[in-house]
mmCIF file of C-alpha atoms in Angstrom:
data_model
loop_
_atom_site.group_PDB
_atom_site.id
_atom_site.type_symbol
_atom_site.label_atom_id
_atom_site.label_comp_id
_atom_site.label_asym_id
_atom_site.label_seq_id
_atom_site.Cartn_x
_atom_site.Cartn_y
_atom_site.Cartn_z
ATOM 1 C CA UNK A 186 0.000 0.000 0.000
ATOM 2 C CA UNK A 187 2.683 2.118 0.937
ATOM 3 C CA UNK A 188 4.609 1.771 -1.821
ATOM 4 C CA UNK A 189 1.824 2.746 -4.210
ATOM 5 C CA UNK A 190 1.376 6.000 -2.803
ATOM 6 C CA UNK A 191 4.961 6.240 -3.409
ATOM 7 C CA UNK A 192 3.707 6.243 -6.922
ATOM 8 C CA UNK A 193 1.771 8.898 -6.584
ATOM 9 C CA UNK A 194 3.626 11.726 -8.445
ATOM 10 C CA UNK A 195 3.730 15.020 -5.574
ATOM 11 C CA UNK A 196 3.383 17.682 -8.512
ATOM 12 C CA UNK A 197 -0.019 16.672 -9.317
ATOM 13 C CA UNK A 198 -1.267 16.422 -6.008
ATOM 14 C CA UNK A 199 -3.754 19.614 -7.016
ATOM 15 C CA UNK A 200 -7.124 18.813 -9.100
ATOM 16 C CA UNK A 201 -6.256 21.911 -11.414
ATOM 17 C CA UNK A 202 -2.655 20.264 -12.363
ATOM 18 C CA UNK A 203 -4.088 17.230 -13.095
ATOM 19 C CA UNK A 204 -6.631 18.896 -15.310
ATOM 20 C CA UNK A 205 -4.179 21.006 -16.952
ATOM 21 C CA UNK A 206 -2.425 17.748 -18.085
ATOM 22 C CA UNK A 207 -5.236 15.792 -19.050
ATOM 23 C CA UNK A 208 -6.327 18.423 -21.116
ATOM 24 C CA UNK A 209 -2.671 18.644 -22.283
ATOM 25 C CA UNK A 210 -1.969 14.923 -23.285
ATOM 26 C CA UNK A 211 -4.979 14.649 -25.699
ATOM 27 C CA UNK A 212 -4.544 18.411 -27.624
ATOM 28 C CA UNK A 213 -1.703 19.451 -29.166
ATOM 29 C CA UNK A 214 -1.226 22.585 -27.527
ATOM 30 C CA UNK A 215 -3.969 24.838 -26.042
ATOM 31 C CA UNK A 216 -3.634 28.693 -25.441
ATOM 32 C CA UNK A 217 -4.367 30.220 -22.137
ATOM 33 C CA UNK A 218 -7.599 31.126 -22.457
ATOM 34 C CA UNK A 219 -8.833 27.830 -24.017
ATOM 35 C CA UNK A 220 -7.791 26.186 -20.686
ATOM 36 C CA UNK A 221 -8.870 29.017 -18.735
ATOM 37 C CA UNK A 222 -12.930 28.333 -20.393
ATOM 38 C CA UNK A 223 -12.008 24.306 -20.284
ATOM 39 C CA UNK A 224 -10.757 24.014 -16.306
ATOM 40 C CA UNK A 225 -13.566 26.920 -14.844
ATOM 41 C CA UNK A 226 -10.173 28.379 -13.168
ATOM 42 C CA UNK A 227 -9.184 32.071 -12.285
ATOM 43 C CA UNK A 228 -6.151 33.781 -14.552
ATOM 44 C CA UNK A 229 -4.057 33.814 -11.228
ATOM 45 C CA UNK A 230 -4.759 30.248 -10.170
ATOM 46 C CA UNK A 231 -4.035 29.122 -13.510
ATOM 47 C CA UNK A 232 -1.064 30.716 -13.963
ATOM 48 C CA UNK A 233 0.676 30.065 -10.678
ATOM 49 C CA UNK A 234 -0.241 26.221 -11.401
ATOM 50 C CA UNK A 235 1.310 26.384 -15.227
ATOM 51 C CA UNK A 236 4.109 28.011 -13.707
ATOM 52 C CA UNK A 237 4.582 25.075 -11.072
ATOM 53 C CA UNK A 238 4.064 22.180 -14.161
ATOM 54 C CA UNK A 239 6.796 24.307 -16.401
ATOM 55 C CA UNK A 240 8.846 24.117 -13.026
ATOM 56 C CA UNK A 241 9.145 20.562 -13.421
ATOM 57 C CA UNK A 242 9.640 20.368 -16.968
ATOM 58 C CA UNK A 243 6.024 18.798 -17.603
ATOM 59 C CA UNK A 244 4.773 21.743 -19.228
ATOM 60 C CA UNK A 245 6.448 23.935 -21.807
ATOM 61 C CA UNK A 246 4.848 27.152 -23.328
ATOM 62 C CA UNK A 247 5.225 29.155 -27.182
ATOM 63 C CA UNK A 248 4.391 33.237 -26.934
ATOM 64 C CA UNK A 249 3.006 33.847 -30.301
ATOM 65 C CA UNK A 250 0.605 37.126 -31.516
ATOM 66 C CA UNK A 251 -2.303 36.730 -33.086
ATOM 67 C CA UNK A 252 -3.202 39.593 -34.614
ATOM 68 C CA UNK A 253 -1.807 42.323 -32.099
ATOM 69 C CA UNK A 254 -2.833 40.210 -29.214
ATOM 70 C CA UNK A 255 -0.663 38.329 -27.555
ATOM 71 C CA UNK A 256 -1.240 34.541 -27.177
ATOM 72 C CA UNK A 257 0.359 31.903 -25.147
ATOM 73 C CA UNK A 258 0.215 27.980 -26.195
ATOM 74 C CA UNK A 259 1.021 25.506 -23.592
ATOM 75 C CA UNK A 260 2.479 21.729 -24.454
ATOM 76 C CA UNK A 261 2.781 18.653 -22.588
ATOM 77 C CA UNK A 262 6.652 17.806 -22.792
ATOM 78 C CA UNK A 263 7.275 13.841 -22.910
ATOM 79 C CA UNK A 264 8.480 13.903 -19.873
ATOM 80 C CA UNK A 265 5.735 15.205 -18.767
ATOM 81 C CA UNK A 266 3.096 13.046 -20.661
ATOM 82 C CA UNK A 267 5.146 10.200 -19.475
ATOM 83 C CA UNK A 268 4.761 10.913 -15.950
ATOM 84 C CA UNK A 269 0.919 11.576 -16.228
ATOM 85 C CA UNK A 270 0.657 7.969 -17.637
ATOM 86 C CA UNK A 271 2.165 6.812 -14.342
ATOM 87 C CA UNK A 272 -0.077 8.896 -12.217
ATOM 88 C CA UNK A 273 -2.748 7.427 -14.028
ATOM 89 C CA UNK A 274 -1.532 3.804 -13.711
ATOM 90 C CA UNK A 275 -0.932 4.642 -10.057
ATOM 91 C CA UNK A 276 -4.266 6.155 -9.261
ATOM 92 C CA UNK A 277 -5.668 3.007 -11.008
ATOM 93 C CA UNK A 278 -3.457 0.142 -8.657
ATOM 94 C CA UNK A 279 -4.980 2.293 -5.843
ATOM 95 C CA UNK A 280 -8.257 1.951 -6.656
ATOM 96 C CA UNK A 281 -7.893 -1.602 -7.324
ATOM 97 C CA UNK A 282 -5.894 -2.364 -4.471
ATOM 98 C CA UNK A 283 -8.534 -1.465 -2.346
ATOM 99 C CA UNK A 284 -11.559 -2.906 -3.960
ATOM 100 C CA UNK B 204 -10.944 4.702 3.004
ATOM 101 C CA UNK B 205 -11.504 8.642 2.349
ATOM 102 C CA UNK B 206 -8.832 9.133 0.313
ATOM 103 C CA UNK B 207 -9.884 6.451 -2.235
ATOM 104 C CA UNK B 208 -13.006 8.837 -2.794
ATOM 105 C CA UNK B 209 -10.494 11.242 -3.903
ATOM 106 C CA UNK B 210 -8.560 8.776 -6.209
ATOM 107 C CA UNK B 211 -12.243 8.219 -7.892
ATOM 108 C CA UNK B 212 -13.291 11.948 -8.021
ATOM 109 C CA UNK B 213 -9.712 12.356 -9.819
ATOM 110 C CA UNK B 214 -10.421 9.781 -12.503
ATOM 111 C CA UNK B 215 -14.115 10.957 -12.962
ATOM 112 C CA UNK B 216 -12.330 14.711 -13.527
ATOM 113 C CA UNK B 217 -9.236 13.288 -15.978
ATOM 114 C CA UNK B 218 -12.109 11.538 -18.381
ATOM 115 C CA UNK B 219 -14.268 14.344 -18.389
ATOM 116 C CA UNK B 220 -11.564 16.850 -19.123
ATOM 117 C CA UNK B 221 -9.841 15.056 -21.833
ATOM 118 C CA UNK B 222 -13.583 14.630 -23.758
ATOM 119 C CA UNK B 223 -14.751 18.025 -23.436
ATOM 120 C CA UNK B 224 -11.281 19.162 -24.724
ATOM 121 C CA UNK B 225 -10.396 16.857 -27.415
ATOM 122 C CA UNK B 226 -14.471 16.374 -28.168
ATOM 123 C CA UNK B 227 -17.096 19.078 -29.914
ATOM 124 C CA UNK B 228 -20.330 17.305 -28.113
ATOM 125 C CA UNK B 229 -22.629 20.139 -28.754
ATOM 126 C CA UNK B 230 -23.857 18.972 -32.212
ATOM 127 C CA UNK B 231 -27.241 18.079 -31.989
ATOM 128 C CA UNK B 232 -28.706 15.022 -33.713
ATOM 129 C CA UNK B 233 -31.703 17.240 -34.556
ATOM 130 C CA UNK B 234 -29.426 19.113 -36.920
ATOM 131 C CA UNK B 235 -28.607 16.367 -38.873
ATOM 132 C CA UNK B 236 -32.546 15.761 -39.087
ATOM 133 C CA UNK B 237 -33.339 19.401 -40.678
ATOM 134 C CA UNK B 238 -30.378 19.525 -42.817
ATOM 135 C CA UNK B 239 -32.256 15.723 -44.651
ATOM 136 C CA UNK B 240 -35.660 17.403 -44.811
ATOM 137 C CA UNK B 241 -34.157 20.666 -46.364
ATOM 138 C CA UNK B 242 -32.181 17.850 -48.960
ATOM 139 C CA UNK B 243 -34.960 16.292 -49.450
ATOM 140 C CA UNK B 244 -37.406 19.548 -50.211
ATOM 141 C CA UNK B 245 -33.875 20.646 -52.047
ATOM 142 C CA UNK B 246 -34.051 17.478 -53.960
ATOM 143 C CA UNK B 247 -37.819 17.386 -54.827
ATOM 144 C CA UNK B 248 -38.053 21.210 -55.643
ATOM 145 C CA UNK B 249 -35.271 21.185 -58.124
ATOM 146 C CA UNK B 250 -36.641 17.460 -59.862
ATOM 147 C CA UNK B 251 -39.775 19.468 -60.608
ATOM 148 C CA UNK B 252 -37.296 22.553 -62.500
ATOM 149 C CA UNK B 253 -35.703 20.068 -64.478
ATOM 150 C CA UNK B 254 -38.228 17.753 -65.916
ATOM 151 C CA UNK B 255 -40.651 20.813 -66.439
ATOM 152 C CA UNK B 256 -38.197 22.339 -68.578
ATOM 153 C CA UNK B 257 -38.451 22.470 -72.081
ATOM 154 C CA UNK B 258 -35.336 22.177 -73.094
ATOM 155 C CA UNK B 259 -31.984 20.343 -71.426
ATOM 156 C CA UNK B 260 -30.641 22.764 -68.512
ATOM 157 C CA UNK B 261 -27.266 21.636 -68.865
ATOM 158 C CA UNK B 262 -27.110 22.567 -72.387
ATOM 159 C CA UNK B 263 -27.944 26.247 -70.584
ATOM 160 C CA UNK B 264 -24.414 26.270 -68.548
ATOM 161 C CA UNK B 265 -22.305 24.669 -71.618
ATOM 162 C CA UNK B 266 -22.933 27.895 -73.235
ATOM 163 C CA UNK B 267 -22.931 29.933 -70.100
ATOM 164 C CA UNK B 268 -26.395 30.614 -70.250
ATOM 165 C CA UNK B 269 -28.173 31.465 -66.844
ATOM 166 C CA UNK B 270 -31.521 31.074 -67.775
ATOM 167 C CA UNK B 271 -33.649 31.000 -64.648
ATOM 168 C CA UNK B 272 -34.409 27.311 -64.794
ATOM 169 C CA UNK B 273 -30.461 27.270 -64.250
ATOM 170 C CA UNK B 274 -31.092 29.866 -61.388
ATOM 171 C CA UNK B 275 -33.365 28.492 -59.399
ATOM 172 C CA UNK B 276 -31.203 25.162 -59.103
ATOM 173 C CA UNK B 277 -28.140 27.560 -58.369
ATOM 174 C CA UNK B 278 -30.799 29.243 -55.407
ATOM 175 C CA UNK B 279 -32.222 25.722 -54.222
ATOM 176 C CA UNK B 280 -28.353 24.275 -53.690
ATOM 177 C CA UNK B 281 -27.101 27.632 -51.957
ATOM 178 C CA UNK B 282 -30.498 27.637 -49.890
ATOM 179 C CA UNK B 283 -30.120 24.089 -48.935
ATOM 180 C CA UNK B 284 -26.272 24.573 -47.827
ATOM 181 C CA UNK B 285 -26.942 27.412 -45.813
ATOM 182 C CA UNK B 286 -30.089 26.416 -44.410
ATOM 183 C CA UNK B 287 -28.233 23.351 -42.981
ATOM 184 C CA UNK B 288 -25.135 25.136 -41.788
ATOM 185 C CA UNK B 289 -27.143 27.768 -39.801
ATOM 186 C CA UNK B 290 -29.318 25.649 -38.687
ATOM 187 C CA UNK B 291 -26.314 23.525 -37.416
ATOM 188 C CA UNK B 292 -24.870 26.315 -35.570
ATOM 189 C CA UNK B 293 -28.252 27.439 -33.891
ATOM 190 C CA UNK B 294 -28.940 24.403 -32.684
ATOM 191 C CA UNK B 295 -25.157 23.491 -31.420
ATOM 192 C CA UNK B 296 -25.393 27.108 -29.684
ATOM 193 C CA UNK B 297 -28.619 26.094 -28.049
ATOM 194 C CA UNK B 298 -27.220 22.978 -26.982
ATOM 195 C CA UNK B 299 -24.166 24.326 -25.688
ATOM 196 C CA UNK B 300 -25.715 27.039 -23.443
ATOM 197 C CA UNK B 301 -28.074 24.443 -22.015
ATOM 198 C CA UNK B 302 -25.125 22.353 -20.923
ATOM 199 C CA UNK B 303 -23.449 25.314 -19.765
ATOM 200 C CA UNK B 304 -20.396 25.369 -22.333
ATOM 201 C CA UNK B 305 -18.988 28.231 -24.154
ATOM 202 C CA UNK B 306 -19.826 28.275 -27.798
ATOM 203 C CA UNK B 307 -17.874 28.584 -30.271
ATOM 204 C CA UNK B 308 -15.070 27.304 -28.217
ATOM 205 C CA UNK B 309 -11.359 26.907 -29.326
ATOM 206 C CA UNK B 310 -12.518 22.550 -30.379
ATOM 207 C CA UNK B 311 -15.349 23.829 -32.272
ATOM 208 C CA UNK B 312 -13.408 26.098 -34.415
ATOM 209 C CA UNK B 313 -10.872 23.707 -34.597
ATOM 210 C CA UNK B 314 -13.621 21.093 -36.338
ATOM 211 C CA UNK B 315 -15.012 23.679 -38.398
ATOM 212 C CA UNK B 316 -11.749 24.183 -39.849
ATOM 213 C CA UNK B 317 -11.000 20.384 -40.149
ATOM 214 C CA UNK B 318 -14.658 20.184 -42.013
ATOM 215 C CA UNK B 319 -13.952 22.850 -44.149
ATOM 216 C CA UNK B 320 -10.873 21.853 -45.877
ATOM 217 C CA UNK B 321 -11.792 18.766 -47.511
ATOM 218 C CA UNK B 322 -15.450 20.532 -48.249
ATOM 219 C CA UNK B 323 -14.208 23.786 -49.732
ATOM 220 C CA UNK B 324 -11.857 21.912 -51.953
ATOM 221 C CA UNK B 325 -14.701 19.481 -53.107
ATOM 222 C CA UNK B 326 -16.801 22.697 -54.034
ATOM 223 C CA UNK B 327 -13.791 24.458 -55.914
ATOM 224 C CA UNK B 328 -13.326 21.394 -57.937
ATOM 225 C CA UNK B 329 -17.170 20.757 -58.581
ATOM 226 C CA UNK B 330 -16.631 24.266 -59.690
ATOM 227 C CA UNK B 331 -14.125 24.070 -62.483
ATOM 228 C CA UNK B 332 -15.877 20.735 -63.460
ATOM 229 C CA UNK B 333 -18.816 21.910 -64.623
ATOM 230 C CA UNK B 334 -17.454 25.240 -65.992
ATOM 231 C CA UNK B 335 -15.339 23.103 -68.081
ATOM 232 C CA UNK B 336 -18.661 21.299 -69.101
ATOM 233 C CA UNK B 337 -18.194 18.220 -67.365
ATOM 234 C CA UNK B 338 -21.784 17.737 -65.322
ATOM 235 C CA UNK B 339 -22.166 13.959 -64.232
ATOM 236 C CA UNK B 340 -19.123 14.642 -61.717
ATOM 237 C CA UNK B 341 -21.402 16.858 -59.515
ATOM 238 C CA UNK B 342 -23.484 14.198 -57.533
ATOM 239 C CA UNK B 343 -20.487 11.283 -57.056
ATOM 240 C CA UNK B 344 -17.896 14.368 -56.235
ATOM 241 C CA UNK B 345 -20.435 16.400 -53.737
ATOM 242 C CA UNK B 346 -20.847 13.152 -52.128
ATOM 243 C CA UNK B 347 -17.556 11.899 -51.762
ATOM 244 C CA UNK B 348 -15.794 15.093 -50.966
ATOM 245 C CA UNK B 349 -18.634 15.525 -48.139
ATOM 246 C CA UNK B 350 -18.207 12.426 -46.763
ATOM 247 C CA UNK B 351 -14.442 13.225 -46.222
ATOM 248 C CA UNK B 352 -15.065 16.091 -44.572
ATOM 249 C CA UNK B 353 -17.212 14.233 -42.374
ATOM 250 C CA UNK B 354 -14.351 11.431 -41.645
ATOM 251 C CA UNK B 355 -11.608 14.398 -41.003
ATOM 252 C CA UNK B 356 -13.948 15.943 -38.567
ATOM 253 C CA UNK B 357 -14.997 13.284 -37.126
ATOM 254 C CA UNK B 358 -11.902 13.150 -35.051
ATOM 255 C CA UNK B 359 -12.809 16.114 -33.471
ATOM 256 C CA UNK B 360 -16.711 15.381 -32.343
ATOM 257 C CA UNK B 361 -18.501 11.809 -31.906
ATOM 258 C CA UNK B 362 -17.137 8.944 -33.639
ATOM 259 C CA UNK B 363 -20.603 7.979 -35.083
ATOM 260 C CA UNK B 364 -20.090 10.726 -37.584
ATOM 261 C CA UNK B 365 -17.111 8.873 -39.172
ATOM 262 C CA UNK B 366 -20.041 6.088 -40.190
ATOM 263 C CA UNK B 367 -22.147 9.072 -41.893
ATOM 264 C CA UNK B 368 -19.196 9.777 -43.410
ATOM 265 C CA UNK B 369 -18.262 6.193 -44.751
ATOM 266 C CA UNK B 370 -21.824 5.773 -46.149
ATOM 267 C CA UNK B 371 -21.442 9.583 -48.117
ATOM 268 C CA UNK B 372 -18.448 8.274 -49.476
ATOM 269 C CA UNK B 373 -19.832 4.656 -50.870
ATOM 270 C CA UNK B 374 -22.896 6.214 -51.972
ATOM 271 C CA UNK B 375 -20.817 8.929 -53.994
ATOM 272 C CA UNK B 376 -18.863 6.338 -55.425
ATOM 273 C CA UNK B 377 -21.770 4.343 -56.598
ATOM 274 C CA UNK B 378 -23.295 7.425 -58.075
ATOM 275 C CA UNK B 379 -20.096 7.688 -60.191
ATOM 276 C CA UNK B 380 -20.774 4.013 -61.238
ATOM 277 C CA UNK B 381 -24.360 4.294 -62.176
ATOM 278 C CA UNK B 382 -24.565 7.392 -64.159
ATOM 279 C CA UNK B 383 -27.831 9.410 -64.457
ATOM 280 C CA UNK B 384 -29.744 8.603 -61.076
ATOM 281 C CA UNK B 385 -27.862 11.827 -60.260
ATOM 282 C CA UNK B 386 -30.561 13.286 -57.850
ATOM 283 C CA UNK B 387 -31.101 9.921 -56.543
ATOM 284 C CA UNK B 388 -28.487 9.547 -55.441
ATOM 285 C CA UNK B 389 -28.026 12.764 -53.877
ATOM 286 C CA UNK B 390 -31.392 12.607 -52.114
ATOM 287 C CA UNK B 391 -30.706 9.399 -50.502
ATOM 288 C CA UNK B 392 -27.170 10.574 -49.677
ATOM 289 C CA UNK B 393 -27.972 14.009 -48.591
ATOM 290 C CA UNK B 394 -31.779 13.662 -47.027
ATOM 291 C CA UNK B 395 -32.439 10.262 -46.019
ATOM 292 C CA UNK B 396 -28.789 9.460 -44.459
ATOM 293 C CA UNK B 397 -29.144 12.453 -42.458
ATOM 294 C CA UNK B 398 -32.256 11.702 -41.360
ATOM 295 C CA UNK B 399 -31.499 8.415 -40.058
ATOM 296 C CA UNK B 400 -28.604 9.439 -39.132
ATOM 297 C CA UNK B 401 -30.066 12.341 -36.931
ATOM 298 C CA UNK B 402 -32.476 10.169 -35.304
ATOM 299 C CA UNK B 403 -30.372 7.466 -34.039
ATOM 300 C CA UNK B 404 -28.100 10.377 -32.222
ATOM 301 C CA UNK B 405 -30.852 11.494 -31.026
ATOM 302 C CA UNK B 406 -31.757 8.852 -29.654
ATOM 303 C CA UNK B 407 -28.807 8.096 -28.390
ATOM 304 C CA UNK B 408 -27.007 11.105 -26.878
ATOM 305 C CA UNK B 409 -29.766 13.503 -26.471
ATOM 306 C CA UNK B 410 -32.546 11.933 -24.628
#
């Protein structure tokens, strides 16, 4: 038991995080504001949690314009993606475990 | 354990995140529905213009020729595309603010755009076809090129629409195989597939 919640990866402990990635893994990038409508979060809350994920090296972002406006497009790196999978897989052996 | 209530509300969020971002769900099956009947009308109005004419229409746009006969069909395709797009969108924007979603979001532009590539290019290249006198490519190509569009997008909405798409295609390609059941063809492909189509996802997802 223990040992799974080794498994448990500490950076996405928070329920925004782990949206950000899920949203992440499945789109090729998303820009700020399409995560912002997607998750229900606040611009601060958001950011501060991006900024944690880029921290890590999960999460990497392109600054772009469109138009005159400026837009920001977040990625999942691999390393990231990868260690979402495991999350996953460990959340899962949890569950299980304890059926 | 309470923390295994957690582990299950985390899953529960994960799913429902990566649908509603990787997943238009807002089309409604009744737009599929309205966009057959307006075929169909489509279909059954412009029958009536060409076998009441007195003469061969398409002998009308080989010599670039609008007479109104030609006209009206021009009108009753344009009025059956737009009908069915707006419609589309009304409905999609209905269905959206009922389930409390933003509309158009950044996934429903993104399958718009995915639709529209294989469509426009079908319509440019119906286009030139028929300016360059070649009509019995209209009904197979319409079809075909439509039912590409619907595969592309497809990856962008509910799966189910990559059948519609499937049966556009084989119908387009038998229209290319038996020639002159042109409007046939594109009733059946156009009206009645939508129809059933809109029903059954209806039925499925929206009741």
């Amino acid at each position: 038991m223990k040992q799974y919640l080794e498994d448990l990866n500490k950076a996405f402990e928070n329920r925004l995080r782990i949206g950000i990635m899920s949203a992440l893994v499945v789109n090729e990038s998303l820009d700020f504001n399409a995560l912002k409508d997607l998750l229900g979060a606040t611009d601060g809350n958001l950011a501060s949690h991006l900024k944690a994920l880029e921290k890590v090296g999960y999460v990497e972002f392109q600054k772009s314009f469109v138009g005159r406006k400026p837009n920001t497009s977040y990625t999942a790196t691999s390393i990231g993606k990868t260690a979402f999978d495991q999350h996953l897989i460990a959340l899962e052996k949890l569950i299980n475990r304890n059926k | 354990m309470a923390k295994e209530k957690e582990y299950l509300e985390d899953i529960a969020a994960i799913r429902s995140i990566m649908e509603r971002s990787s997943q238009f769900i807002s089309l409604s099956g009744m737009a599929g529905v309205m966009a057959g009947i307006y075929a169909l009308v489509g279909s059954f109005a412009a029958y009536k213009i060409i076998y009441s004419s007195d003469h061969v229409l398409y002998d009308d746009i080989r010599q670039y020729y609008l007479s109104p006969g030609v006209v009206q069909l021009i009108g009753i395709a344009a009025f059956v595309l737009l009908a069915s797009i707006v419609t589309a969108f009304l409905l999609s924007k209905r269905k959206a603010k009922r389930d409390g979603r933003k509309f158009p979001d950044a996934i429903a532009i993104r399958l718009a755009l995915n639709f529209l590539i294989p469509l426009v290019t079908g319509g440019l290249f119906v286009g030139i076809m028929v300016l360059k006198g070649n009509f019995s490519v209209i009904a197979p190509a319409t079809l075909i090129f439509y039912g590409l569009a619907l595969v592309q997008a497809s990856k962008y909405t509910f799966k189910d629409v990559k059948v519609l798409g499937m049966a556009e295609i084989s119908i387009g390609l038998l229209a290319a195989w038996l020639h002159g059941y042109a409007l046939w063809f594109w009733a059946v492909g156009f009206g009645l597939l939508h129809i059933v189509y809109g029903i059954f996802m209806y039925l499925k997802y929206e009741k």
